[in-house]
CSV table of C-alpha atoms in Angstrom, one decimal:
chain,number,residue,atom,x,y,z
A,30,MET,CA,173.8,67.0,132.9
A,31,ASN,CA,170.5,68.8,132.0
A,32,GLU,CA,168.7,65.4,132.0
A,33,THR,CA,169.9,64.5,135.4
A,34,ILE,CA,168.6,67.8,136.9
A,35,GLY,CA,165.4,67.3,135.0
A,36,MET,CA,164.9,63.8,136.3
A,37,PHE,CA,165.5,65.2,139.9
A,38,PHE,CA,162.7,67.8,139.4
A,39,ILE,CA,160.4,65.1,138.0
A,40,VAL,CA,161.0,62.9,141.0
A,41,ILE,CA,160.3,65.7,143.4
A,42,GLY,CA,157.1,66.6,141.5
A,43,LEU,CA,155.9,63.0,141.6
A,44,VAL,CA,156.5,62.7,145.4
A,45,PHE,CA,154.5,65.8,146.1
A,46,ASP,CA,151.7,64.6,143.7
A,47,PHE,CA,151.5,61.4,145.7
A,48,PHE,CA,151.3,63.3,149.0
A,49,GLY,CA,148.5,65.5,147.7
A,50,CYS,CA,146.4,62.5,146.6
A,51,LEU,CA,147.1,60.8,149.9
A,52,GLY,CA,145.7,63.9,151.6
A,53,LEU,CA,142.6,63.6,149.4
A,54,ILE,CA,142.1,60.1,150.9
A,55,ARG,CA,143.0,60.7,154.5
A,56,LEU,CA,141.7,64.2,155.6
A,57,PRO,CA,138.2,64.4,157.1
A,58,ASP,CA,136.2,67.1,155.2
A,59,VAL,CA,135.9,68.9,151.9
A,60,TYR,CA,137.8,72.1,152.8
A,61,ASN,CA,140.8,70.2,154.2
A,62,ARG,CA,140.9,67.9,151.2
A,63,LEU,CA,140.7,70.8,148.8
A,64,GLN,CA,143.5,72.6,150.6
A,65,ALA,CA,146.0,69.7,150.7
A,66,ALA,CA,145.2,68.5,147.2
A,67,THR,CA,145.3,71.9,145.5
A,68,LYS,CA,148.7,72.9,147.0
A,69,CYS,CA,150.5,69.7,146.6
A,70,VAL,CA,149.2,68.7,143.1
A,71,THR,CA,149.7,72.2,141.6
A,72,MET,CA,153.3,72.4,142.8
A,73,GLY,CA,154.0,68.7,141.9
A,74,THR,CA,152.7,69.2,138.3
A,75,CYS,CA,154.7,72.4,138.0
A,76,GLY,CA,157.8,70.4,139.0
A,77,ILE,CA,157.1,67.8,136.3
A,78,LEU,CA,156.6,70.5,133.6
A,79,PHE,CA,159.9,72.2,134.6
A,80,GLY,CA,161.6,68.8,134.3
A,81,LEU,CA,160.2,68.5,130.8
A,82,PHE,CA,161.5,72.0,130.0
A,83,LEU,CA,165.0,71.0,131.2
A,84,PHE,CA,164.8,67.8,129.0
A,85,LYS,CA,163.7,69.6,125.8
A,86,GLY,CA,165.5,73.0,126.1
A,87,PHE,CA,164.1,75.9,124.1
A,88,SER,CA,162.2,73.8,121.6
A,89,ALA,CA,158.4,73.8,120.9
A,90,ALA,CA,157.6,71.5,123.8
A,91,GLY,CA,159.9,73.4,126.3
A,92,ILE,CA,158.3,76.8,125.6
A,93,LYS,CA,154.8,75.3,125.9
A,94,ALA,CA,155.8,73.7,129.2
A,95,ILE,CA,156.7,77.1,130.6
A,96,LEU,CA,153.4,78.6,129.4
A,97,CYS,CA,151.6,75.6,131.1
A,98,ILE,CA,153.3,76.4,134.4
A,99,LEU,CA,152.1,80.1,134.2
A,100,PHE,CA,148.6,79.0,133.3
A,101,LEU,CA,148.4,76.4,136.1
A,102,ILE,CA,149.7,78.8,138.8
A,103,LEU,CA,147.1,81.4,137.7
A,104,THR,CA,144.1,79.1,137.5
A,105,ALA,CA,144.4,76.4,140.1
A,106,PRO,CA,143.8,78.7,143.1
A,107,VAL,CA,140.9,80.3,141.3
A,108,SER,CA,139.1,76.9,140.8
A,109,ALA,CA,139.9,76.0,144.5
A,110,HIS,CA,138.3,79.2,145.6
A,111,ALA,CA,135.2,78.7,143.5
A,112,LEU,CA,134.8,75.1,144.7
A,113,ALA,CA,135.1,76.1,148.4
A,114,ARG,CA,132.6,78.9,148.0
A,115,GLY,CA,130.2,76.6,146.2
A,116,ALA,CA,130.5,73.9,148.8
A,117,HIS,CA,129.9,76.3,151.6
A,118,LYS,CA,126.8,77.8,149.9
A,119,SER,CA,125.4,74.3,149.1
A,120,GLY,CA,125.4,73.6,152.9
A,121,VAL,CA,128.4,71.3,153.5
A,122,LYS,CA,129.2,71.4,157.2
A,123,LEU,CA,132.7,71.7,158.5
A,124,TRP,CA,134.4,68.8,160.4
A,125,LYS,CA,132.8,68.2,163.8
A,126,LYS,CA,136.1,69.1,165.7
A,127,SER,CA,136.5,72.4,163.9
A,128,VAL,CA,137.3,75.4,166.0
A,129,CYS,CA,135.2,78.3,164.6
A,130,ASP,CA,133.2,79.2,161.5
A,131,LYS,CA,133.0,83.0,161.1
A,132,TYR,CA,131.5,82.8,157.6
A,133,GLU,CA,128.5,80.9,158.9
A,134,GLU,CA,128.0,83.5,161.7
A,135,ASP,CA,128.2,86.4,159.2
A,136,LYS,CA,125.8,84.9,156.7
A,137,LYS,CA,122.8,85.1,159.0
B,20,MET,CA,142.5,102.8,119.4
B,21,LYS,CA,142.8,103.0,123.1
B,22,LYS,CA,145.9,102.3,125.1
B,23,SER,CA,144.4,99.3,126.8
B,24,GLN,CA,143.6,97.7,123.5
B,25,ILE,CA,147.2,98.1,122.3
B,26,ILE,CA,148.6,96.5,125.5
B,27,LEU,CA,146.3,93.6,125.1
B,28,PHE,CA,147.3,93.2,121.5
B,29,VAL,CA,151.0,93.0,122.4
B,30,LEU,CA,150.4,90.5,125.2
B,31,ALA,CA,148.2,88.2,123.0
B,32,PHE,CA,150.7,88.3,120.1
B,33,LEU,CA,153.5,87.3,122.5
B,34,ILE,CA,151.5,84.3,123.7
B,35,TRP,CA,150.6,83.4,120.2
B,36,SER,CA,154.2,83.4,119.0
B,37,PHE,CA,155.2,81.2,122.0
B,38,LEU,CA,152.4,78.7,121.3
B,39,SER,CA,153.6,78.3,117.6
B,40,TRP,CA,157.2,78.4,118.7
B,41,PRO,CA,159.7,78.1,115.8
B,42,PRO,CA,158.3,81.3,114.3
B,43,ASP,CA,157.7,81.5,110.6
B,44,TYR,CA,155.9,84.2,108.6
B,45,GLN,CA,152.6,82.3,107.9
B,46,HIS,CA,151.9,81.8,111.6
B,47,LEU,CA,152.9,85.3,112.4
B,48,ILE,CA,150.6,86.9,109.8
B,49,VAL,CA,147.6,84.8,111.0
B,50,GLY,CA,148.5,85.8,114.5
B,51,ILE,CA,148.4,89.5,113.7
B,52,PHE,CA,144.8,89.2,112.3
B,53,VAL,CA,143.5,87.0,115.2
B,54,CYS,CA,145.1,89.1,117.9
B,55,GLY,CA,143.9,92.3,116.3
B,56,PHE,CA,140.3,91.0,116.2
B,57,VAL,CA,140.4,89.8,119.8
B,58,SER,CA,141.9,93.1,121.1
B,59,PHE,CA,139.4,95.1,119.1
B,60,MET,CA,136.4,93.2,120.5
B,61,THR,CA,137.4,92.8,124.2
B,62,GLY,CA,140.2,95.3,124.7
B,63,ASP,CA,138.1,97.8,126.7
B,64,MET,CA,137.9,95.8,129.9
B,65,PHE,CA,141.6,94.7,130.1
B,66,THR,CA,143.0,97.4,132.2
B,67,LYS,CA,141.4,100.5,133.7
B,68,ARG,CA,144.4,102.7,134.4
B,69,PRO,CA,147.1,102.0,131.7
B,70,TYR,CA,149.5,104.7,133.0
B,71,ARG,CA,150.6,102.4,135.8
B,72,LEU,CA,152.4,100.1,133.3
B,73,LYS,CA,154.9,102.9,132.7
B,74,GLN,CA,156.3,103.1,136.2
B,75,PRO,CA,159.4,100.9,136.5
B,76,GLY,CA,159.4,100.6,140.3
B,77,ARG,CA,156.4,98.3,140.1
B,78,TYR,CA,158.3,95.8,137.9
B,79,LEU,CA,161.2,95.7,140.4
B,80,TRP,CA,158.8,94.9,143.2
B,81,PHE,CA,157.2,92.2,141.1
B,82,PHE,CA,160.6,90.6,140.6
B,83,TYR,CA,161.1,90.7,144.4
B,84,TYR,CA,157.6,89.2,144.9
B,85,VAL,CA,158.3,86.0,142.7
B,86,PRO,CA,161.1,84.4,144.9
B,87,VAL,CA,159.2,85.2,148.1
B,88,PHE,CA,156.1,83.4,146.6
B,89,ILE,CA,158.1,80.4,145.5
B,90,TRP,CA,159.7,80.0,148.9
B,91,GLU,CA,156.3,80.2,150.6
B,92,CYS,CA,155.0,77.5,148.2
B,93,ILE,CA,157.8,75.1,149.0
B,94,LYS,CA,157.2,75.7,152.8
B,95,ALA,CA,153.5,75.0,152.2
B,96,ASN,CA,154.2,71.7,150.5
B,97,ILE,CA,156.4,70.4,153.2
B,98,ASP,CA,153.8,71.5,155.8
B,99,VAL,CA,151.1,69.5,154.0
B,100,ALA,CA,153.3,66.5,153.6
B,101,TYR,CA,154.0,66.5,157.4
B,102,ARG,CA,150.3,66.8,158.3
B,103,VAL,CA,149.3,64.0,155.9
B,104,LEU,CA,152.0,61.5,156.8
B,105,HIS,CA,151.6,61.9,160.6
B,106,PRO,CA,149.5,59.0,162.1
B,107,ASP,CA,147.5,61.3,164.4
B,108,LEU,CA,146.5,63.9,161.7
B,109,PRO,CA,147.6,67.1,163.6
B,110,ILE,CA,144.9,69.4,162.2
B,111,ASN,CA,142.8,72.0,163.9
B,112,PRO,CA,140.6,73.6,161.2
B,113,GLY,CA,138.3,76.5,161.1
B,114,ILE,CA,137.2,79.5,159.0
B,115,VAL,CA,138.6,82.9,160.3
B,116,LYS,CA,138.0,86.4,159.1
B,117,VAL,CA,140.9,88.8,158.2
B,118,LYS,CA,140.9,92.4,157.2
B,119,THR,CA,142.7,93.8,154.2
B,120,THR,CA,143.3,97.4,153.1
B,121,LEU,CA,143.8,96.7,149.4
B,122,LYS,CA,141.1,98.1,147.1
B,123,SER,CA,141.8,97.4,143.4
B,124,GLU,CA,140.5,94.2,141.8
B,125,SER,CA,143.8,92.8,140.4
B,126,ALA,CA,145.5,93.3,143.8
B,127,LEU,CA,142.7,91.4,145.6
B,128,THR,CA,142.9,88.6,143.0
B,129,PHE,CA,146.6,88.2,143.5
B,130,LEU,CA,146.2,88.4,147.3
B,131,ALA,CA,143.6,85.6,147.3
B,132,ASN,CA,145.8,83.4,145.0
B,133,SER,CA,148.8,84.0,147.3
B,134,ILE,CA,146.8,83.1,150.4
B,135,THR,CA,145.6,79.9,148.7
B,136,LEU,CA,149.1,78.7,147.8
B,137,THR,CA,150.8,79.6,151.1
B,138,PRO,CA,151.1,77.3,154.2
B,139,GLY,CA,147.9,76.2,155.8
B,140,THR,CA,145.4,78.8,154.5
B,141,MET,CA,142.8,78.9,151.7
B,142,SER,CA,140.6,81.9,150.8
B,143,VAL,CA,136.8,81.1,150.7
B,144,ASP,CA,135.1,84.4,150.1
B,145,ILE,CA,135.7,88.1,149.7
B,146,ASP,CA,133.6,90.9,151.0
B,147,GLU,CA,134.8,93.8,148.8
B,148,GLU,CA,132.8,96.6,150.4
B,149,ASN,CA,134.2,96.3,153.9
B,150,GLY,CA,137.5,94.7,152.9
B,151,PHE,CA,137.1,91.4,154.7
B,152,LEU,CA,138.5,88.0,153.5
B,153,TYR,CA,137.2,84.7,154.9
B,154,VAL,CA,140.1,82.3,155.1
B,155,HIS,CA,140.0,78.5,155.9
B,156,TRP,CA,142.9,77.8,158.2
B,157,ILE,CA,144.0,74.2,158.7
B,158,ASP,CA,145.7,75.0,162.1
B,159,VAL,CA,143.9,77.9,163.8
B,160,LYS,CA,146.3,79.8,166.1
B,161,SER,CA,144.0,82.7,167.0
B,162,LYS,CA,140.3,83.6,166.4
B,163,ASP,CA,140.9,87.3,166.7
B,164,ILE,CA,140.7,89.5,163.6
B,165,GLN,CA,143.8,91.6,164.3
B,166,ARG,CA,146.0,88.7,165.3
B,167,ALA,CA,145.0,86.5,162.3
B,168,THR,CA,145.6,89.5,159.9
B,169,GLU,CA,149.1,89.9,161.2
B,170,ILE,CA,149.9,86.2,160.7
B,171,ILE,CA,148.2,85.6,157.3
B,172,VAL,CA,148.0,88.7,155.2
B,173,LYS,CA,150.8,91.0,156.4
B,174,ASN,CA,153.7,89.7,154.4
B,175,PHE,CA,152.0,89.8,151.0
B,176,GLU,CA,150.0,93.0,151.6
B,177,ASP,CA,153.0,95.3,151.7
B,178,ILE,CA,154.5,93.9,148.5
B,179,LEU,CA,151.2,93.8,146.6
B,180,ARG,CA,150.3,97.4,147.6
B,181,ARG,CA,153.6,98.6,146.0
B,182,ILE,CA,152.9,96.6,142.8
B,183,PHE,CA,149.2,97.2,142.1
B,184,GLU,CA,147.8,100.2,144.1
C,22,MET,CA,143.1,51.7,166.5
C,23,LYS,CA,144.2,54.8,164.6
C,24,ARG,CA,147.8,53.6,164.6
C,25,LEU,CA,146.8,50.2,163.4
C,26,ARG,CA,144.9,51.6,160.4
C,27,TRP,CA,147.9,53.8,159.6
C,28,LEU,CA,150.2,50.8,159.7
C,29,ILE,CA,147.8,48.8,157.4
C,30,GLY,CA,147.7,51.6,154.9
C,31,LEU,CA,151.5,51.9,154.9
C,32,VAL,CA,151.9,48.2,154.3
C,33,ALA,CA,149.4,48.3,151.4
C,34,ILE,CA,151.1,51.2,149.7
C,35,VAL,CA,154.6,49.7,150.0
C,36,ALA,CA,153.2,46.4,148.6
C,37,ILE,CA,151.6,48.2,145.6
C,38,PHE,CA,154.9,50.0,144.9
C,39,GLY,CA,156.9,46.7,145.2
C,40,ILE,CA,154.6,45.0,142.7
C,41,ALA,CA,154.8,47.9,140.3
C,42,ILE,CA,158.6,48.0,140.4
C,43,PHE,CA,159.4,44.3,140.3
C,44,TYR,CA,156.7,43.1,137.9
C,45,PRO,CA,158.3,42.6,134.4
C,46,TYR,CA,155.6,44.1,132.2
C,47,ALA,CA,156.3,44.5,128.5
C,48,SER,CA,156.6,47.9,126.9
C,49,LEU,CA,156.8,49.2,123.3
C,50,LEU,CA,158.7,52.4,124.1
C,51,GLU,CA,162.4,53.0,124.5
C,52,TRP,CA,163.1,54.3,128.0
C,53,GLN,CA,166.0,56.6,128.8
C,54,SER,CA,166.2,55.4,132.4
C,55,PRO,CA,164.4,52.9,134.6
C,56,LEU,CA,163.4,55.7,137.0
C,57,LEU,CA,161.3,57.2,134.2
C,58,LYS,CA,159.6,53.9,133.5
C,59,HIS,CA,158.5,53.5,137.1
C,60,SER,CA,157.4,57.2,137.4
C,61,PHE,CA,154.2,56.3,135.5
C,62,SER,CA,153.1,53.9,138.2
C,63,VAL,CA,153.1,56.7,140.8
C,64,LEU,CA,150.7,58.8,138.6
C,65,PHE,CA,148.5,55.7,138.1
C,66,LEU,CA,148.3,55.2,141.8
C,67,CYS,CA,147.4,58.9,142.3
C,68,ALA,CA,144.6,58.6,139.7
C,69,LEU,CA,143.3,55.6,141.5
C,70,PHE,CA,143.1,57.5,144.8
C,71,CYS,CA,141.1,60.3,142.9
C,72,LEU,CA,138.8,57.6,141.5
C,73,TRP,CA,138.3,56.2,145.0
C,74,ARG,CA,137.3,59.6,146.2
C,75,ILE,CA,134.8,60.0,143.3
C,76,LEU,CA,133.3,56.6,144.0
C,77,ARG,CA,133.1,57.0,147.8
C,78,GLY,CA,132.7,60.7,148.5
C,79,PRO,CA,129.8,61.4,150.9
C,80,THR,CA,128.8,64.8,149.3
C,81,PRO,CA,128.7,66.1,145.7
C,82,ALA,CA,131.4,68.7,146.6
C,83,ASP,CA,133.9,65.9,147.3
C,84,ARG,CA,133.4,64.5,143.9
C,85,ALA,CA,133.8,67.9,142.3
C,86,VAL,CA,137.1,68.3,144.1
C,87,ALA,CA,138.4,64.9,143.0
C,88,ILE,CA,137.4,65.7,139.3
C,89,ASP,CA,139.4,69.0,139.5
C,90,ILE,CA,142.5,67.2,140.9
C,91,LEU,CA,142.2,64.5,138.3
C,92,GLY,CA,142.3,67.1,135.5
C,93,ILE,CA,145.6,68.5,136.8
C,94,LEU,CA,147.0,65.0,137.1
C,95,VAL,CA,146.2,64.3,133.4
C,96,LEU,CA,148.2,67.4,132.5
C,97,GLY,CA,151.2,66.0,134.3
C,98,PHE,CA,150.7,62.6,132.6
C,99,CYS,CA,150.7,64.2,129.1
C,100,ALA,CA,153.9,66.1,130.0
C,101,LEU,CA,155.6,62.9,131.2
C,102,LEU,CA,154.5,61.0,128.1
C,103,GLY,CA,156.4,63.5,125.9
C,104,ILE,CA,159.8,62.4,127.1
C,105,PRO,CA,160.2,58.7,126.2
C,106,THR,CA,158.2,59.0,122.9
C,107,GLY,CA,160.0,62.1,121.7
C,108,ARG,CA,156.7,63.6,120.3
C,109,ASP,CA,156.1,67.3,120.9
C,110,TRP,CA,152.4,67.3,120.5
C,111,TYR,CA,151.5,65.5,123.8
C,112,ILE,CA,152.0,68.8,125.6
C,113,ASP,CA,149.4,70.4,123.2
C,114,ILE,CA,146.9,67.9,124.4
C,115,GLY,CA,147.9,68.8,128.0
C,116,ILE,CA,147.2,72.5,127.4
C,117,ALA,CA,143.8,71.9,125.9
C,118,TRP,CA,142.9,69.5,128.7
C,119,ALA,CA,143.9,72.0,131.4
C,120,LEU,CA,141.8,74.8,129.8
C,121,GLN,CA,138.8,72.5,129.5
C,122,SER,CA,139.2,71.2,133.1
C,123,PHE,CA,139.3,74.8,134.5
C,124,ILE,CA,136.1,75.8,132.7
C,125,SER,CA,134.3,72.7,133.7
C,126,THR,CA,135.4,73.1,137.3
C,127,LEU,CA,134.0,76.7,137.3
C,128,ALA,CA,130.7,75.3,135.9
C,129,LEU,CA,130.5,72.6,138.6
C,130,ALA,CA,131.1,75.3,141.3
C,131,LYS,CA,128.3,77.4,139.9
C,132,TYR,CA,126.1,74.3,139.9
C,133,LEU,CA,126.9,73.6,143.5
C,134,GLU,CA,126.2,77.2,144.5
C,135,GLY,CA,122.7,76.8,143.1
C,136,ARG,CA,122.4,79.9,140.9
C,137,ASN,CA,121.9,80.5,137.2
C,138,PHE,CA,124.7,80.1,134.7
C,139,ASP,CA,124.2,83.6,133.3
C,140,GLU,CA,125.9,85.5,136.1
């Protein structure tokens, strides 16, 4: 029973991983790519790790999977934030159909 | 020993015993020495006001915050999947500016992380002195500061103020 | 024109999945279920997309983003590899990889920002 539910979580995680990487290919500029990829890949990998926890129960690998989920949720947004800030400071422009850029106006 | 060092020691020892899970006494003894050394060296900067950890209301609000956060995450994933799979790419991106009233550093960190993992938004930079956040929004609904603040920040700000402030 | 490109992409992805599912490749492991066996091909396809973005990306920031995403994918790969082999230490490799990938992403972001590493 536990293995069936774990397999369900793993399949959900793989589907969202795939959508995230598709967004990395299709979307037009750095910020949009970063947004789609970070959200979908973080949540998808968390789903895979939770499926591993359901497979293994409270053994060594299961507890480490839970620790990995906590670590990933805390650090993935931080690295996305740092990369977006670095990209904007290195002068990467937004997509040409973007609506507004308040950060560029305030920097001057 | 300060209070902050003791709190860091307990947290680090908990993580150590999870990492070496079937606990036996050799691992635990080594863990006591390593965690003691780490908390003695870097314990001063872990938390500034340790008395907050004694107030039980904050933990209750934290347990209310977790399901709200997970629900917003699932909504964000479905939103991104819809935008990526649609043939016309229905995006309308831009960087907007929102105002926040939170002051402490941990609350601002959690607010930025929550904004990044919720539907359509990603935090780019923080102006701590004036309390402004610059947010990249994949589907800009309004350029006005007040209106954008109501849509993006409002839900999380109320909960996070009760947890961290 | 846009719809045509979308259709070509859809046909290509369905073809890749069809080949991955029906091609009878040999394997040394014992698989609990055929679904688990095919789940690795999805992760390989995701990693190929990331490599394409690293190869093609017009700016350095694109490449840094793709490297970050590839690091998280490797963590998922290590977690998935622990199930059919029955070894517990693959998840240890995953934890170490995630830590290293986070630190190197921060260093890349600092490099993009164009400041010193001391800050």
